[in-house]
């Protein structure tokens, strides 16, 4: 089959790889219907050291079960399923607590496994990992359903951990696909006011559609001042940090209200968080982390199926597998917000 | 009257100062029955730059109302009251949310105000700040009641913010008065297992009396390993960081379970917290901060009055005002755990 392999920064190729097959009785093989490129794929795209073997790419996908191992129950060939971006047994104590990203037996796609940016994937621990979807192979909701694999669940995790809800003022840092997902998730949870910090009008316009009540386009200190003005000088109860850089976390500390929560879902490109005496005296909480998408899929699914939320609007470009290298480039150049792949 | 003034590191004096009197109609004047020295007083004791005017000291006290201003209702001369270590109106939005440490009109003792380590105190916003106690001036519970001013409420805040409760394993870092308070608070909240990290046997023995189920006396990496062994390799759900140093927060990160919470109540002597990608991938939360003692006093009071908890056992030395300079020395030298003052 054909799949995406990254050989180093900027070097993405689509090439022939071995067809996936069942290896363990707990495996399934899934033919990919939809996949996409993640903002987090851009970190290795910018910095992966060159290698001869390369890295299989893609951790967001939705597809059709082609085969299941003898120990997989509840799934059969022909089922349409979505895979969260971390696979897990969904039975260990961490999974039972809703922290499937720390599953005792789980792991990440790619590396020694297939990635989602290919024609098919061998799925380990398929029964725990995959969630069946009550739709056909050409359902118009597929792109929104694909976001349950990662991006919308990540925004939701961010909003949940931040305590977004009625009577909260939320500030979302970042107008990328995760930031816009966080806006949509915060609105879904009933947040009263949602301030989106972002500077790309096409993206913040979508953010307004998703529920942002205010947009702050300034940068740095000026942006912090603007959010403070909008919140009567106090800052926001819940700050959803969807970027992952040190300036973003500094901005978060600047716009959070005393007693408030900063929830982060952007993979930190920093080692230290400046939370010394000031954050202490203000009782600021830092939470969030890699999102256990598996924990949220069933809860979010009805809202997608019934059209109450439409996170598929995040995809502003659709490509085939051959277009993947250019899809990376387009996202890195901010030409595209999020690229959908139809293998 | 006589009161404690610190003129620089190691230079604590008890001297004559002006008698407190009502200045605002919202003031009260309280004659101090019991006060104490706080672990946080040892930071300036170790590092305060010399000054001619000095700093009035003490933020934990309990006493008898001598006079109240015309706008103070619900309090009268003769009432026994306890003061939290931050004064507040107890009516603003922050106070209503239980964050009296961020009160829009409140502040800290000392500086331009009287401190608790003296014969009497002018209390601003007395109606919001003071909590009446149903005891007499010589009640044997006074020392336990005094801990509601700061140290026990601080331990309680730490445990509450950490989510300590039934089915949680708690690790408390620090065997000082706050750490031991955190142990007692975690037990009160129903924590299943409480691992106390501390190296002073007399203190950890009191910790066991307060509810610690395990004591870890090792240091650094060895201590982290020991806590991990005790928790099946996983670490603790709730880590109560009661020291405030960078090594303590590093230890906290080492002993916290994936998805767990680090709650800190030791004033940070560091500017940055090492919570980069590792803490992110493990979904670690950092919370806590300066404790809004005022928010907790009514809730904790019955347990003290009815003898279910006895945080007054933290006091292992009692002195008069003249003994205050030596009391500081004894706490700094770790000769005394916590020094009670009877002016």
GROMACS .gro file of C-alpha atoms in nm, chain B residues 59-229:
model
  171
  402UNK     CA    1  -0.006   3.747   6.066
  403UNK     CA    2  -0.163   3.473   6.278
  404UNK     CA    3  -0.357   3.576   6.586
  405UNK     CA    4  -0.660   3.519   6.799
  406UNK     CA    5  -0.785   3.761   7.059
  407UNK     CA    6  -1.059   3.959   7.230
  408UNK     CA    7  -1.241   4.244   7.063
  409UNK     CA    8  -1.179   4.563   7.260
  410UNK     CA    9  -1.356   4.815   7.039
  411UNK     CA   10  -1.543   4.822   6.709
  412UNK     CA   11  -1.615   5.102   6.462
  413UNK     CA   12  -1.963   5.230   6.392
  414UNK     CA   13  -2.004   5.028   6.072
  415UNK     CA   14  -1.908   4.694   6.223
  416UNK     CA   15  -2.203   4.475   6.304
  417UNK     CA   16  -2.210   4.130   6.454
  418UNK     CA   17  -1.905   4.190   6.672
  419UNK     CA   18  -1.877   4.357   7.010
  420UNK     CA   19  -1.623   4.417   7.283
  421UNK     CA   20  -1.548   4.095   7.468
  422UNK     CA   21  -1.596   3.860   7.173
  423UNK     CA   22  -1.319   3.609   7.119
  424UNK     CA   23  -1.222   3.610   6.751
  425UNK     CA   24  -0.969   3.460   6.516
  426UNK     CA   25  -0.818   3.656   6.228
  427UNK     CA   26  -0.714   3.495   5.899
  428UNK     CA   27  -0.369   3.588   5.776
  429UNK     CA   28  -0.511   3.813   5.505
  430UNK     CA   29  -0.782   4.066   5.587
  431UNK     CA   30  -1.072   4.106   5.347
  432UNK     CA   31  -1.419   4.255   5.309
  433UNK     CA   32  -1.568   3.908   5.257
  434UNK     CA   33  -1.828   4.058   5.024
  435UNK     CA   34  -1.655   4.126   4.689
  436UNK     CA   35  -1.674   3.878   4.403
  437UNK     CA   36  -1.339   3.720   4.482
  438UNK     CA   37  -1.442   3.672   4.846
  439UNK     CA   38  -1.775   3.531   4.736
  440UNK     CA   39  -1.582   3.274   4.533
  441UNK     CA   40  -1.374   3.183   4.838
  442UNK     CA   41  -1.061   3.363   4.724
  443UNK     CA   42  -1.031   3.619   5.004
  444UNK     CA   43  -0.657   3.642   4.938
  445UNK     CA   44  -0.749   3.832   4.620
  446UNK     CA   45  -1.011   4.050   4.792
  447UNK     CA   46  -1.060   4.378   4.607
  448UNK     CA   47  -1.025   4.571   4.931
  449UNK     CA   48  -0.814   4.349   5.152
  450UNK     CA   49  -0.449   4.317   5.234
  451UNK     CA   50  -0.181   4.171   5.453
  452UNK     CA   51  -0.089   4.235   5.813
  453UNK     CA   52   0.228   4.416   5.903
  454UNK     CA   53   0.384   4.673   5.677
  455UNK     CA   54   0.173   4.984   5.759
  456UNK     CA   55  -0.057   4.783   5.985
  457UNK     CA   56  -0.011   4.615   6.319
  458UNK     CA   57   0.117   4.260   6.313
  459UNK     CA   58  -0.013   3.970   6.518
  460UNK     CA   59   0.306   3.933   6.722
  461UNK     CA   60   0.216   4.212   6.960
  462UNK     CA   61  -0.026   4.300   7.234
  463UNK     CA   62  -0.304   4.430   7.012
  464UNK     CA   63  -0.402   4.487   6.650
  465UNK     CA   64  -0.612   4.735   6.460
  466UNK     CA   65  -0.815   4.514   6.225
  467UNK     CA   66  -0.939   4.677   5.904
  468UNK     CA   67  -1.265   4.551   5.753
  469UNK     CA   68  -1.326   4.377   6.084
  470UNK     CA   69  -1.671   4.249   6.001
  471UNK     CA   70  -1.546   4.064   5.696
  472UNK     CA   71  -1.217   3.957   5.845
  473UNK     CA   72  -1.280   3.832   6.197
  474UNK     CA   73  -1.458   3.510   6.287
  475UNK     CA   74  -1.620   3.486   6.626
  476UNK     CA   75  -1.529   3.184   6.839
  477UNK     CA   76  -1.768   3.037   7.098
  478UNK     CA   77  -1.498   3.002   7.364
  479UNK     CA   78  -1.366   3.194   7.659
  480UNK     CA   79  -1.033   3.371   7.696
  481UNK     CA   80  -0.867   3.077   7.868
  482UNK     CA   81  -1.013   2.790   7.671
  483UNK     CA   82  -0.772   2.498   7.630
  484UNK     CA   83  -0.864   2.487   7.260
  485UNK     CA   84  -0.715   2.830   7.191
  486UNK     CA   85  -0.396   2.691   7.041
  487UNK     CA   86  -0.584   2.462   6.803
  488UNK     CA   87  -0.819   2.747   6.716
  489UNK     CA   88  -0.522   2.971   6.644
  490UNK     CA   89  -0.415   2.734   6.364
  491UNK     CA   90  -0.730   2.839   6.175
  492UNK     CA   91  -0.560   3.173   6.128
  493UNK     CA   92  -0.314   3.024   5.884
  494UNK     CA   93  -0.126   2.699   5.924
  495UNK     CA   94  -0.407   2.447   5.939
  496UNK     CA   95  -0.615   2.632   5.679
  497UNK     CA   96  -0.307   2.637   5.459
  498UNK     CA   97  -0.266   2.262   5.489
  499UNK     CA   98  -0.639   2.226   5.423
  500UNK     CA   99  -0.622   2.449   5.113
  501UNK     CA  100  -0.335   2.237   4.987
  502UNK     CA  101  -0.528   1.914   5.037
  503UNK     CA  102  -0.853   2.052   4.891
  504UNK     CA  103  -0.687   2.189   4.578
  505UNK     CA  104  -0.501   1.859   4.535
  506UNK     CA  105  -0.828   1.669   4.536
  507UNK     CA  106  -0.735   1.463   4.841
  508UNK     CA  107  -1.020   1.236   4.940
  509UNK     CA  108  -1.139   0.879   4.952
  510UNK     CA  109  -0.957   0.651   4.706
  511UNK     CA  110  -0.668   0.894   4.667
  512UNK     CA  111  -0.308   0.830   4.755
  513UNK     CA  112  -0.153   1.148   4.886
  514UNK     CA  113   0.213   1.236   4.918
  515UNK     CA  114   0.301   1.529   5.143
  516UNK     CA  115   0.636   1.694   5.083
  517UNK     CA  116   0.775   1.861   5.395
  518UNK     CA  117   0.749   1.781   5.765
  519UNK     CA  118   0.720   2.141   5.882
  520UNK     CA  119   0.406   2.274   6.046
  521UNK     CA  120   0.234   2.324   5.709
  522UNK     CA  121   0.326   1.976   5.588
  523UNK     CA  122   0.192   1.819   5.905
  524UNK     CA  123  -0.123   2.031   5.874
  525UNK     CA  124  -0.159   1.900   5.520
  526UNK     CA  125  -0.136   1.544   5.652
  527UNK     CA  126  -0.408   1.614   5.908
  528UNK     CA  127  -0.624   1.785   5.645
  529UNK     CA  128  -0.581   1.500   5.396
  530UNK     CA  129  -0.683   1.249   5.663
  531UNK     CA  130  -0.983   1.463   5.753
  532UNK     CA  131  -1.084   1.462   5.385
  533UNK     CA  132  -1.066   1.084   5.381
  534UNK     CA  133  -0.746   1.015   5.190
  535UNK     CA  134  -0.681   0.644   5.180
  536UNK     CA  135  -0.305   0.656   5.202
  537UNK     CA  136  -0.084   0.944   5.311
  538UNK     CA  137   0.288   0.925   5.247
  539UNK     CA  138   0.482   1.190   5.439
  540UNK     CA  139   0.824   1.286   5.305
  541UNK     CA  140   1.033   1.419   5.592
  542UNK     CA  141   1.352   1.347   5.779
  543UNK     CA  142   1.290   1.469   6.135
  544UNK     CA  143   1.166   1.183   6.348
  545UNK     CA  144   0.987   1.393   6.609
  546UNK     CA  145   0.799   1.567   6.330
  547UNK     CA  146   0.720   1.259   6.125
  548UNK     CA  147   0.603   1.090   6.447
  549UNK     CA  148   0.349   1.369   6.489
  550UNK     CA  149   0.271   1.322   6.121
  551UNK     CA  150   0.186   0.958   6.190
  552UNK     CA  151  -0.041   1.068   6.473
  553UNK     CA  152  -0.206   1.309   6.230
  554UNK     CA  153  -0.271   1.030   5.981
  555UNK     CA  154   0.040   0.959   5.774
  556UNK     CA  155   0.039   0.592   5.678
  557UNK     CA  156   0.398   0.590   5.549
  558UNK     CA  157   0.704   0.802   5.610
  559UNK     CA  158   0.980   0.844   5.353
  560UNK     CA  159   1.301   0.977   5.505
  561UNK     CA  160   1.525   0.951   5.200
  562UNK     CA  161   1.631   1.256   4.998
  563UNK     CA  162   1.634   1.351   4.630
  564UNK     CA  163   1.617   1.076   4.370
  565UNK     CA  164   1.621   0.807   4.636
  566UNK     CA  165   1.313   0.959   4.797
  567UNK     CA  166   1.133   0.970   4.464
  568UNK     CA  167   1.218   0.604   4.405
  569UNK     CA  168   1.089   0.513   4.749
  570UNK     CA  169   0.753   0.684   4.693
  571UNK     CA  170   0.724   0.514   4.355
  572UNK     CA  171   0.794   0.177   4.518
   0.00000   0.00000   0.00000
